[in-house]
mmCIF file of N, CA and C in Angstrom:
data_model
loop_
_atom_site.group_PDB
_atom_site.id
_atom_site.type_symbol
_atom_site.label_atom_id
_atom_site.label_comp_id
_atom_site.label_asym_id
_atom_site.label_seq_id
_atom_site.Cartn_x
_atom_site.Cartn_y
_atom_site.Cartn_z
ATOM 1 N N MET A 1 0.892 -1.232 0.127
ATOM 2 C CA MET A 1 0.140 0.589 -0.245
ATOM 3 C C MET A 1 0.701 1.393 -0.148
ATOM 4 N N ASN A 2 0.750 2.161 -0.860
ATOM 5 C CA ASN A 2 1.252 3.589 -0.874
ATOM 6 C C ASN A 2 0.628 4.318 -0.122
ATOM 7 N N LEU A 3 1.382 5.566 -0.054
ATOM 8 C CA LEU A 3 0.284 6.616 0.974
ATOM 9 C C LEU A 3 -0.773 7.069 0.134
ATOM 10 N N GLN A 4 -0.763 7.343 -0.906
ATOM 11 C CA GLN A 4 -2.258 7.635 -1.842
ATOM 12 C C GLN A 4 -3.525 6.557 -1.537
ATOM 13 N N ASP A 5 -3.036 5.479 -1.251
ATOM 14 C CA ASP A 5 -3.689 4.433 -0.926
ATOM 15 C C ASP A 5 -4.555 4.443 0.276
ATOM 16 N N PHE A 6 -3.186 4.378 1.263
ATOM 17 C CA PHE A 6 -3.845 4.761 2.965
ATOM 18 C C PHE A 6 -4.898 5.985 3.139
ATOM 19 N N LEU A 7 -4.315 7.050 2.452
ATOM 20 C CA LEU A 7 -5.222 8.584 2.382
ATOM 21 C C LEU A 7 -6.614 8.121 2.029
ATOM 22 N N ASN A 8 -6.850 7.545 0.835
ATOM 23 C CA ASN A 8 -8.092 7.197 0.228
ATOM 24 C C ASN A 8 -8.530 5.846 1.403
ATOM 25 N N ALA A 9 -8.229 5.331 1.956
ATOM 26 C CA ALA A 9 -8.662 4.236 2.910
ATOM 27 C C ALA A 9 -9.281 4.755 4.339
ATOM 28 N N ASN A 10 -8.485 5.963 4.420
ATOM 29 C CA ASN A 10 -8.633 6.587 6.170
ATOM 30 C C ASN A 10 -8.628 7.680 6.021
ATOM 31 N N PRO A 11 -9.942 8.165 5.595
ATOM 32 C CA PRO A 11 -9.976 9.945 5.468
ATOM 33 C C PRO A 11 -10.405 10.116 7.088
ATOM 34 N N ILE A 12 -10.622 11.750 7.345
ATOM 35 C CA ILE A 12 -10.438 11.809 8.612
ATOM 36 C C ILE A 12 -11.923 12.312 9.301
ATOM 37 N N ASP A 13 -12.957 11.805 8.298
ATOM 38 C CA ASP A 13 -14.113 12.154 8.534
ATOM 39 C C ASP A 13 -14.533 11.309 9.877
ATOM 40 N N ASN A 14 -15.090 11.454 10.847
ATOM 41 C CA ASN A 14 -15.821 10.377 12.243
ATOM 42 C C ASN A 14 -14.510 10.347 12.760
ATOM 43 N N LEU A 15 -13.592 10.783 12.945
ATOM 44 C CA LEU A 15 -12.082 10.158 13.568
ATOM 45 C C LEU A 15 -12.226 10.398 15.026
ATOM 46 N N THR A 16 -12.528 9.152 15.989
ATOM 47 C CA THR A 16 -13.079 9.187 17.207
ATOM 48 C C THR A 16 -12.120 8.484 18.178
ATOM 49 N N GLU A 17 -12.415 8.726 18.996
ATOM 50 C CA GLU A 17 -11.450 8.216 20.172
ATOM 51 C C GLU A 17 -12.266 8.321 21.625
ATOM 52 N N GLU A 18 -12.075 6.988 22.751
ATOM 53 C CA GLU A 18 -12.495 7.244 23.994
ATOM 54 C C GLU A 18 -11.609 7.599 24.826
ATOM 55 N N VAL A 19 -11.429 8.326 25.470
ATOM 56 C CA VAL A 19 -10.226 8.722 26.633
ATOM 57 C C VAL A 19 -10.546 8.879 27.972
ATOM 58 N N VAL A 20 -9.806 8.779 28.789
ATOM 59 C CA VAL A 20 -10.144 9.026 30.395
ATOM 60 C C VAL A 20 -9.588 10.312 30.868
ATOM 61 N N VAL A 21 -10.563 11.374 31.325
ATOM 62 C CA VAL A 21 -9.987 12.602 31.264
ATOM 63 C C VAL A 21 -9.522 12.702 33.005
ATOM 64 N N SER A 22 -10.519 12.148 33.700
ATOM 65 C CA SER A 22 -9.957 12.324 35.048
ATOM 66 C C SER A 22 -9.960 11.152 35.982
ATOM 67 N N PRO A 23 -9.579 10.519 37.174
ATOM 68 C CA PRO A 23 -9.904 9.569 38.100
ATOM 69 C C PRO A 23 -11.229 9.750 38.589
ATOM 70 N N ARG A 24 -11.770 11.150 38.560
ATOM 71 C CA ARG A 24 -12.909 11.301 39.152
ATOM 72 C C ARG A 24 -14.255 10.693 38.665
ATOM 73 N N PHE A 25 -14.124 10.571 37.509
ATOM 74 C CA PHE A 25 -14.887 9.930 36.430
ATOM 75 C C PHE A 25 -15.035 8.587 36.578
ATOM 76 N N LYS A 26 -16.108 7.580 37.623
ATOM 77 C CA LYS A 26 -15.875 5.896 37.510
ATOM 78 C C LYS A 26 -17.402 5.666 38.243
ATOM 79 N N ASP A 27 -17.497 4.219 37.436
ATOM 80 C CA ASP A 27 -18.668 3.997 37.530
ATOM 81 C C ASP A 27 -18.836 3.175 39.091
ATOM 82 N N GLU A 28 -20.214 2.445 39.342
ATOM 83 C CA GLU A 28 -20.266 2.190 40.584
ATOM 84 C C GLU A 28 -19.112 1.037 41.514
ATOM 85 N N LYS A 29 -18.795 0.455 39.966
ATOM 86 C CA LYS A 29 -17.510 -0.562 40.265
ATOM 87 C C LYS A 29 -16.304 0.044 40.115
ATOM 88 N N GLY A 30 -15.887 1.382 40.247
ATOM 89 C CA GLY A 30 -14.590 1.947 40.269
ATOM 90 C C GLY A 30 -13.816 1.843 38.588
ATOM 91 N N ASN A 31 -14.866 1.310 37.618
ATOM 92 C CA ASN A 31 -13.784 1.630 36.398
ATOM 93 C C ASN A 31 -13.862 2.938 35.698
ATOM 94 N N PRO A 32 -13.308 3.234 34.996
ATOM 95 C CA PRO A 32 -13.149 4.924 34.807
ATOM 96 C C PRO A 32 -14.126 4.932 33.516
ATOM 97 N N LEU A 33 -14.620 6.289 33.555
ATOM 98 C CA LEU A 33 -15.663 6.631 32.953
ATOM 99 C C LEU A 33 -15.078 7.041 31.707
ATOM 100 N N LYS A 34 -15.387 6.754 30.439
ATOM 101 C CA LYS A 34 -14.767 7.679 29.369
ATOM 102 C C LYS A 34 -15.406 8.470 28.371
ATOM 103 N N PHE A 35 -14.725 9.345 28.144
ATOM 104 C CA PHE A 35 -15.480 10.356 27.304
ATOM 105 C C PHE A 35 -14.989 10.179 25.525
ATOM 106 N N THR A 36 -15.864 10.153 24.849
ATOM 107 C CA THR A 36 -15.598 9.836 23.637
ATOM 108 C C THR A 36 -15.628 11.538 22.658
ATOM 109 N N ILE A 37 -14.465 11.540 21.960
ATOM 110 C CA ILE A 37 -14.306 12.902 21.407
ATOM 111 C C ILE A 37 -13.963 12.442 20.144
ATOM 112 N N LYS A 38 -14.041 13.304 19.306
ATOM 113 C CA LYS A 38 -13.699 13.735 17.595
ATOM 114 C C LYS A 38 -12.784 14.799 17.287
ATOM 115 N N ALA A 39 -12.016 14.255 16.527
ATOM 116 C CA ALA A 39 -11.058 15.498 15.944
ATOM 117 C C ALA A 39 -11.497 16.518 15.294
ATOM 118 N N MET A 40 -10.833 17.754 15.583
ATOM 119 C CA MET A 40 -11.261 18.735 14.661
ATOM 120 C C MET A 40 -10.860 18.581 13.185
ATOM 121 N N THR A 41 -11.787 19.077 12.215
ATOM 122 C CA THR A 41 -11.044 19.317 11.003
ATOM 123 C C THR A 41 -10.651 20.811 11.067
ATOM 124 N N GLU A 42 -9.636 21.188 9.754
ATOM 125 C CA GLU A 42 -9.126 22.207 9.582
ATOM 126 C C GLU A 42 -10.121 23.504 9.660
ATOM 127 N N GLU A 43 -11.023 23.434 9.300
ATOM 128 C CA GLU A 43 -12.392 24.241 9.255
ATOM 129 C C GLU A 43 -12.891 24.768 10.485
ATOM 130 N N GLU A 44 -12.993 23.720 11.346
ATOM 131 C CA GLU A 44 -13.487 24.019 12.726
ATOM 132 C C GLU A 44 -12.420 24.464 13.453
ATOM 133 N N PHE A 45 -11.250 24.126 13.361
ATOM 134 C CA PHE A 45 -10.519 24.736 14.263
ATOM 135 C C PHE A 45 -10.320 26.075 13.684
ATOM 136 N N GLU A 46 -10.226 26.369 12.576
ATOM 137 C CA GLU A 46 -10.101 28.017 12.152
ATOM 138 C C GLU A 46 -11.430 28.659 12.752
ATOM 139 N N ASP A 47 -12.745 28.451 12.873
ATOM 140 C CA ASP A 47 -13.983 28.893 13.172
ATOM 141 C C ASP A 47 -13.757 29.117 14.717
ATOM 142 N N ILE A 48 -13.338 28.172 15.321
ATOM 143 C CA ILE A 48 -13.122 28.323 16.855
ATOM 144 C C ILE A 48 -12.016 29.406 17.167
ATOM 145 N N ARG A 49 -10.849 29.217 16.082
ATOM 146 C CA ARG A 49 -9.878 30.268 16.715
ATOM 147 C C ARG A 49 -10.285 31.444 16.288
ATOM 148 N N LYS A 50 -10.873 31.756 15.385
ATOM 149 C CA LYS A 50 -11.590 33.134 15.019
ATOM 150 C C LYS A 50 -12.623 33.840 15.958
ATOM 151 N N ARG A 51 -13.506 33.039 16.790
ATOM 152 C CA ARG A 51 -14.444 33.098 17.483
ATOM 153 C C ARG A 51 -13.774 33.454 18.626
ATOM 154 N N SER A 52 -12.835 33.148 19.015
ATOM 155 C CA SER A 52 -12.116 33.169 20.498
ATOM 156 C C SER A 52 -11.088 34.345 20.410
ATOM 157 N N THR A 53 -10.917 35.319 18.732
ATOM 158 C CA THR A 53 -10.178 36.152 18.670
ATOM 159 C C THR A 53 -10.727 37.382 18.517
ATOM 160 N N GLN A 54 -10.177 38.499 19.475
ATOM 161 C CA GLN A 54 -10.968 39.887 19.101
ATOM 162 C C GLN A 54 -9.929 41.022 18.383
ATOM 163 N N VAL A 55 -9.875 41.205 17.427
ATOM 164 C CA VAL A 55 -9.585 42.442 16.950
ATOM 165 C C VAL A 55 -9.472 43.878 17.214
ATOM 166 N N GLY A 56 -8.619 44.327 17.494
ATOM 167 C CA GLY A 56 -9.261 45.927 18.166
ATOM 168 C C GLY A 56 -8.248 46.812 17.445
ATOM 169 N N LYS A 57 -8.415 48.505 17.664
ATOM 170 C CA LYS A 57 -7.575 48.831 16.709
ATOM 171 C C LYS A 57 -6.092 48.568 17.028
ATOM 172 N N LYS A 58 -5.621 48.455 18.019
ATOM 173 C CA LYS A 58 -4.312 48.482 18.601
ATOM 174 C C LYS A 58 -3.883 47.046 18.891
ATOM 175 N N LYS A 59 -4.548 46.435 19.261
ATOM 176 C CA LYS A 59 -4.064 44.848 19.522
ATOM 177 C C LYS A 59 -5.011 43.742 19.067
ATOM 178 N N VAL A 60 -4.368 42.605 19.299
ATOM 179 C CA VAL A 60 -4.722 41.451 19.073
ATOM 180 C C VAL A 60 -5.525 40.610 20.214
ATOM 181 N N GLU A 61 -6.639 40.387 20.481
ATOM 182 C CA GLU A 61 -6.399 39.633 21.881
ATOM 183 C C GLU A 61 -7.254 38.008 21.691
ATOM 184 N N PHE A 62 -6.901 37.260 22.087
ATOM 185 C CA PHE A 62 -6.957 35.439 22.085
ATOM 186 C C PHE A 62 -7.580 35.226 23.265
ATOM 187 N N ASP A 63 -8.814 35.040 23.271
ATOM 188 C CA ASP A 63 -9.071 34.091 24.637
ATOM 189 C C ASP A 63 -9.057 32.592 24.708
ATOM 190 N N SER A 64 -8.396 32.450 25.369
ATOM 191 C CA SER A 64 -7.704 30.910 25.410
ATOM 192 C C SER A 64 -8.736 30.305 26.096
ATOM 193 N N ARG A 65 -9.953 30.708 27.262
ATOM 194 C CA ARG A 65 -10.529 29.895 27.894
ATOM 195 C C ARG A 65 -11.832 30.137 27.076
ATOM 196 N N LYS A 66 -12.110 30.798 26.216
ATOM 197 C CA LYS A 66 -13.534 30.727 25.451
ATOM 198 C C LYS A 66 -13.174 29.673 24.082
ATOM 199 N N PHE A 67 -11.618 29.601 23.818
ATOM 200 C CA PHE A 67 -11.393 28.700 22.763
ATOM 201 C C PHE A 67 -11.543 27.062 23.751
ATOM 202 N N ASN A 68 -10.864 27.162 24.607
ATOM 203 C CA ASN A 68 -10.893 25.871 25.310
ATOM 204 C C ASN A 68 -12.598 25.001 25.294
ATOM 205 N N LEU A 69 -13.504 26.326 25.739
ATOM 206 C CA LEU A 69 -14.683 25.600 26.046
ATOM 207 C C LEU A 69 -15.341 25.244 24.441
ATOM 208 N N HIS A 70 -15.032 26.017 23.789
ATOM 209 C CA HIS A 70 -15.434 25.540 22.219
ATOM 210 C C HIS A 70 -15.220 24.286 21.778
ATOM 211 N N VAL A 71 -13.801 24.069 21.969
ATOM 212 C CA VAL A 71 -12.968 23.013 21.643
ATOM 213 C C VAL A 71 -13.767 21.716 22.373
ATOM 214 N N ALA A 72 -13.815 21.868 23.483
ATOM 215 C CA ALA A 72 -14.590 20.932 24.351
ATOM 216 C C ALA A 72 -15.931 20.448 24.087
ATOM 217 N N ILE A 73 -16.742 21.728 23.945
ATOM 218 C CA ILE A 73 -18.222 21.598 23.751
ATOM 219 C C ILE A 73 -18.350 21.158 22.167
ATOM 220 N N ASN A 74 -17.784 21.143 21.273
ATOM 221 C CA ASN A 74 -17.926 21.116 19.827
ATOM 222 C C ASN A 74 -17.077 19.349 19.529
ATOM 223 N N ASN A 75 -16.320 19.143 20.157
ATOM 224 C CA ASN A 75 -15.837 17.602 19.817
ATOM 225 C C ASN A 75 -15.734 16.669 20.891
ATOM 226 N N THR A 76 -16.778 17.048 21.661
ATOM 227 C CA THR A 76 -17.031 15.784 22.912
ATOM 228 C C THR A 76 -18.160 15.376 22.319
ATOM 229 N N ILE A 77 -18.198 13.923 22.097
ATOM 230 C CA ILE A 77 -19.694 13.154 21.602
ATOM 231 C C ILE A 77 -20.373 12.970 22.833
ATOM 232 N N ASN A 78 -19.701 12.262 23.716
ATOM 233 C CA ASN A 78 -20.126 11.875 25.037
ATOM 234 C C ASN A 78 -19.103 12.065 26.090
ATOM 235 N N PRO A 79 -20.027 12.885 27.044
ATOM 236 C CA PRO A 79 -21.195 13.451 27.021
ATOM 237 C C PRO A 79 -20.998 14.392 26.362
ATOM 238 N N ASP A 80 -22.878 14.707 25.658
ATOM 239 C CA ASP A 80 -22.893 15.690 25.329
ATOM 240 C C ASP A 80 -23.519 16.993 25.936
ATOM 241 N N PHE A 81 -22.259 17.919 25.688
ATOM 242 C CA PHE A 81 -22.293 19.262 26.562
ATOM 243 C C PHE A 81 -23.429 20.090 26.264
ATOM 244 N N LYS A 82 -23.874 20.269 24.700
ATOM 245 C CA LYS A 82 -25.368 20.760 24.344
ATOM 246 C C LYS A 82 -26.649 20.029 24.713
ATOM 247 N N ASN A 83 -26.827 19.181 25.343
ATOM 248 C CA ASN A 83 -27.960 18.746 25.639
ATOM 249 C C ASN A 83 -28.681 19.243 26.631
ATOM 250 N N ALA A 84 -30.019 19.844 26.008
ATOM 251 C CA ALA A 84 -30.818 21.026 26.614
ATOM 252 C C ALA A 84 -31.404 20.537 28.027
ATOM 253 N N ASP A 85 -31.743 18.890 28.189
ATOM 254 C CA ASP A 85 -31.771 18.630 29.438
ATOM 255 C C ASP A 85 -31.100 18.460 30.517
ATOM 256 N N SER A 86 -30.041 18.413 30.236
ATOM 257 C CA SER A 86 -28.838 18.527 31.254
ATOM 258 C C SER A 86 -28.516 19.913 31.665
ATOM 259 N N ILE A 87 -28.391 20.700 30.520
ATOM 260 C CA ILE A 87 -28.331 22.235 31.097
ATOM 261 C C ILE A 87 -29.508 22.563 31.867
ATOM 262 N N LYS A 88 -30.533 22.348 31.260
ATOM 263 C CA LYS A 88 -32.004 22.889 32.231
ATOM 264 C C LYS A 88 -31.414 22.308 33.527
ATOM 265 N N LYS A 89 -31.224 20.813 33.894
ATOM 266 C CA LYS A 89 -31.155 20.047 34.945
ATOM 267 C C LYS A 89 -30.125 20.794 36.229
ATOM 268 N N LEU A 90 -29.247 21.330 35.609
ATOM 269 C CA LEU A 90 -28.049 22.045 36.435
ATOM 270 C C LEU A 90 -28.576 23.427 36.773
ATOM 271 N N GLY A 91 -29.761 24.050 35.920
ATOM 272 C CA GLY A 91 -30.066 25.365 36.049
ATOM 273 C C GLY A 91 -28.990 26.312 35.387
ATOM 274 N N VAL A 92 -28.584 25.849 34.473
ATOM 275 C CA VAL A 92 -27.485 27.070 33.543
ATOM 276 C C VAL A 92 -28.282 27.246 32.512
ATOM 277 N N SER A 93 -27.899 28.104 31.464
ATOM 278 C CA SER A 93 -28.571 28.182 30.193
ATOM 279 C C SER A 93 -27.844 28.371 29.075
ATOM 280 N N SER A 94 -26.377 27.611 29.026
ATOM 281 C CA SER A 94 -25.662 27.452 27.845
ATOM 282 C C SER A 94 -24.899 26.368 28.180
ATOM 283 N N PRO A 95 -24.112 25.741 26.559
ATOM 284 C CA PRO A 95 -23.158 24.839 27.165
ATOM 285 C C PRO A 95 -21.950 25.130 27.587
ATOM 286 N N GLU A 96 -21.504 26.289 27.706
ATOM 287 C CA GLU A 96 -20.245 26.857 28.110
ATOM 288 C C GLU A 96 -20.530 27.113 29.634
ATOM 289 N N GLU A 97 -21.624 27.329 30.476
ATOM 290 C CA GLU A 97 -21.869 27.061 31.465
ATOM 291 C C GLU A 97 -22.215 26.216 32.218
ATOM 292 N N TYR A 98 -22.712 25.282 31.013
ATOM 293 C CA TYR A 98 -22.856 23.990 31.827
ATOM 294 C C TYR A 98 -21.356 22.989 32.069
ATOM 295 N N VAL A 99 -20.503 23.309 31.103
ATOM 296 C CA VAL A 99 -18.923 22.826 31.093
ATOM 297 C C VAL A 99 -18.208 23.107 32.238
ATOM 298 N N LYS A 100 -18.375 24.435 32.376
ATOM 299 C CA LYS A 100 -17.957 25.038 33.764
ATOM 300 C C LYS A 100 -18.305 24.489 35.024
ATOM 301 N N ARG A 101 -19.410 24.181 34.883
ATOM 302 C CA ARG A 101 -20.651 23.562 36.188
ATOM 303 C C ARG A 101 -19.963 22.098 36.696
ATOM 304 N N VAL A 102 -19.776 21.255 35.435
ATOM 305 C CA VAL A 102 -19.543 20.068 36.044
ATOM 306 C C VAL A 102 -17.893 19.557 35.521
ATOM 307 N N LEU A 103 -16.825 20.413 34.931
ATOM 308 C CA LEU A 103 -15.438 19.904 35.011
ATOM 309 C C LEU A 103 -14.849 20.729 35.563
ATOM 310 N N LEU A 104 -13.761 20.279 36.430
ATOM 311 C CA LEU A 104 -12.840 21.272 37.046
ATOM 312 C C LEU A 104 -11.780 21.840 35.840
ATOM 313 N N ALA A 105 -11.240 22.854 36.097
ATOM 314 C CA ALA A 105 -10.010 23.462 35.353
ATOM 315 C C ALA A 105 -9.246 22.537 34.711
ATOM 316 N N GLY A 106 -8.380 21.519 35.592
ATOM 317 C CA GLY A 106 -7.840 20.813 34.900
ATOM 318 C C GLY A 106 -8.258 19.626 33.932
ATOM 319 N N GLU A 107 -9.588 19.332 34.445
ATOM 320 C CA GLU A 107 -10.117 18.231 33.566
ATOM 321 C C GLU A 107 -10.600 18.837 31.960
ATOM 322 N N LEU A 108 -10.762 20.073 31.877
ATOM 323 C CA LEU A 108 -11.035 20.657 30.776
ATOM 324 C C LEU A 108 -9.870 20.939 29.952
ATOM 325 N N THR A 109 -8.624 21.331 30.681
ATOM 326 C CA THR A 109 -7.548 21.205 30.303
ATOM 327 C C THR A 109 -7.010 20.002 29.696
ATOM 328 N N THR A 110 -7.528 18.713 30.107
ATOM 329 C CA THR A 110 -7.084 17.367 29.655
ATOM 330 C C THR A 110 -7.966 17.056 28.647
ATOM 331 N N LEU A 111 -9.155 17.348 28.647
ATOM 332 C CA LEU A 111 -10.013 17.069 27.458
ATOM 333 C C LEU A 111 -9.777 17.465 26.666
ATOM 334 N N VAL A 112 -9.368 18.941 26.274
ATOM 335 C CA VAL A 112 -9.185 19.871 25.357
ATOM 336 C C VAL A 112 -7.802 19.481 24.629
ATOM 337 N N GLN A 113 -6.921 18.974 25.388
ATOM 338 C CA GLN A 113 -5.457 18.473 25.300
ATOM 339 C C GLN A 113 -5.561 16.910 24.427
ATOM 340 N N LYS A 114 -6.311 16.285 24.887
ATOM 341 C CA LYS A 114 -6.694 14.885 24.132
ATOM 342 C C LYS A 114 -7.475 15.075 22.929
ATOM 343 N N ILE A 115 -8.324 16.212 22.887
ATOM 344 C CA ILE A 115 -8.942 16.569 21.457
ATOM 345 C C ILE A 115 -7.815 17.161 20.517
ATOM 346 N N THR A 116 -7.246 18.288 20.922
ATOM 347 C CA THR A 116 -6.255 18.600 19.872
ATOM 348 C C THR A 116 -5.144 17.619 19.309
ATOM 349 N N GLU A 117 -4.661 16.521 20.422
ATOM 350 C CA GLU A 117 -3.808 15.758 20.002
ATOM 351 C C GLU A 117 -4.389 14.894 18.934
ATOM 352 N N LEU A 118 -5.891 14.455 19.147
ATOM 353 C CA LEU A 118 -6.594 13.516 18.060
ATOM 354 C C LEU A 118 -6.415 14.122 16.827
ATOM 355 N N SER A 119 -6.721 15.772 16.701
ATOM 356 C CA SER A 119 -6.712 16.219 15.436
ATOM 357 C C SER A 119 -5.717 16.662 15.319
ATOM 358 N N GLY A 120 -4.370 16.138 15.557
ATOM 359 C CA GLY A 120 -2.967 16.226 14.856
ATOM 360 C C GLY A 120 -2.059 17.143 15.433
ATOM 361 N N PHE A 121 -2.558 17.879 16.584
ATOM 362 C CA PHE A 121 -1.460 18.530 17.084
ATOM 363 C C PHE A 121 -0.659 18.120 18.372
ATOM 364 N N ASP A 122 0.279 17.693 17.956
ATOM 365 C CA ASP A 122 1.215 16.989 18.993
ATOM 366 C C ASP A 122 2.283 17.765 19.662
ATOM 367 N N VAL A 123 1.566 18.872 20.189
ATOM 368 C CA VAL A 123 2.710 20.246 20.778
ATOM 369 C C VAL A 123 1.827 20.386 21.890
ATOM 370 N N GLU A 124 2.617 21.126 22.986
ATOM 371 C CA GLU A 124 1.883 21.411 24.246
ATOM 372 C C GLU A 124 0.788 22.497 23.529
ATOM 373 N N MET A 125 -0.218 22.803 24.693
ATOM 374 C CA MET A 125 -1.136 23.096 24.607
ATOM 375 C C MET A 125 -1.137 24.993 24.516
ATOM 376 N N SER A 126 -0.220 25.381 25.384
ATOM 377 C CA SER A 126 0.543 26.621 25.144
ATOM 378 C C SER A 126 1.095 26.934 23.639
ATOM 379 N N GLU A 127 1.630 26.218 23.161
ATOM 380 C CA GLU A 127 2.229 26.469 21.573
ATOM 381 C C GLU A 127 0.952 26.408 20.917
ATOM 382 N N LEU A 128 -0.110 25.719 20.951
ATOM 383 C CA LEU A 128 -1.495 25.904 20.069
ATOM 384 C C LEU A 128 -2.055 26.793 20.223
ATOM 385 N N VAL A 129 -2.202 27.532 21.535
ATOM 386 C CA VAL A 129 -2.568 28.626 21.678
ATOM 387 C C VAL A 129 -2.005 29.836 21.044
ATOM 388 N N GLU A 130 -0.640 29.955 20.874
ATOM 389 C CA GLU A 130 0.129 30.734 20.771
ATOM 390 C C GLU A 130 0.235 30.819 19.018
ATOM 391 N N GLU A 131 0.052 29.577 18.413
ATOM 392 C CA GLU A 131 -0.350 29.716 17.381
ATOM 393 C C GLU A 131 -1.346 29.987 16.664
ATOM 394 N N ALA A 132 -2.790 29.786 17.251
ATOM 395 C CA ALA A 132 -3.825 30.218 17.373
ATOM 396 C C ALA A 132 -3.979 31.645 17.297
ATOM 397 N N LYS A 133 -3.182 32.360 18.263
ATOM 398 C CA LYS A 133 -3.069 33.773 18.225
ATOM 399 C C LYS A 133 -2.535 34.476 17.001
ATOM 400 N N ASN A 134 -1.758 33.908 16.228
ATOM 401 C CA ASN A 134 -1.386 34.418 14.913
ATOM 402 C C ASN A 134 -1.931 33.999 13.819
#
C-alpha cells in the first residue's frame, strides 16, 4: 500500500476515540468512565480560533478560555455538553456554563489536550494557543 492508497482508505471524517479525562469519573464498580471525542477538522479549528479572537484597533486579543470551551463542547460526543435536558437540570443556560459547572479546570484542560492530540496537534497546549493567536 502506498501513501495515496492509505489516505484514500483512511479519511478523517468521524475520527473518534474514547479517553479517560480524570480519575474522578468512575462507575459504581470503580471503572473509569470514558469520554468519546472527535477530531477537529481544519475548518472547525479555524472557526473556533476566529470566534476566540478579538481584533481591536491597536491589538489582537486571544481568549484561550473561550477557545478551550468551544473545543470541548464541539468535539466531545459523549457526554453531550449541548444536551438541553442536562443544561436545564443544572439550572444553567448554555453549554459553556454547563461545562464550567461539571468539569474542573484541569479536567477541561486534559479534555482539550486529548482532542487537540487526536486532531493532529502533537504540541503543548501553550504552543497551540500561540499558534492560534497568529
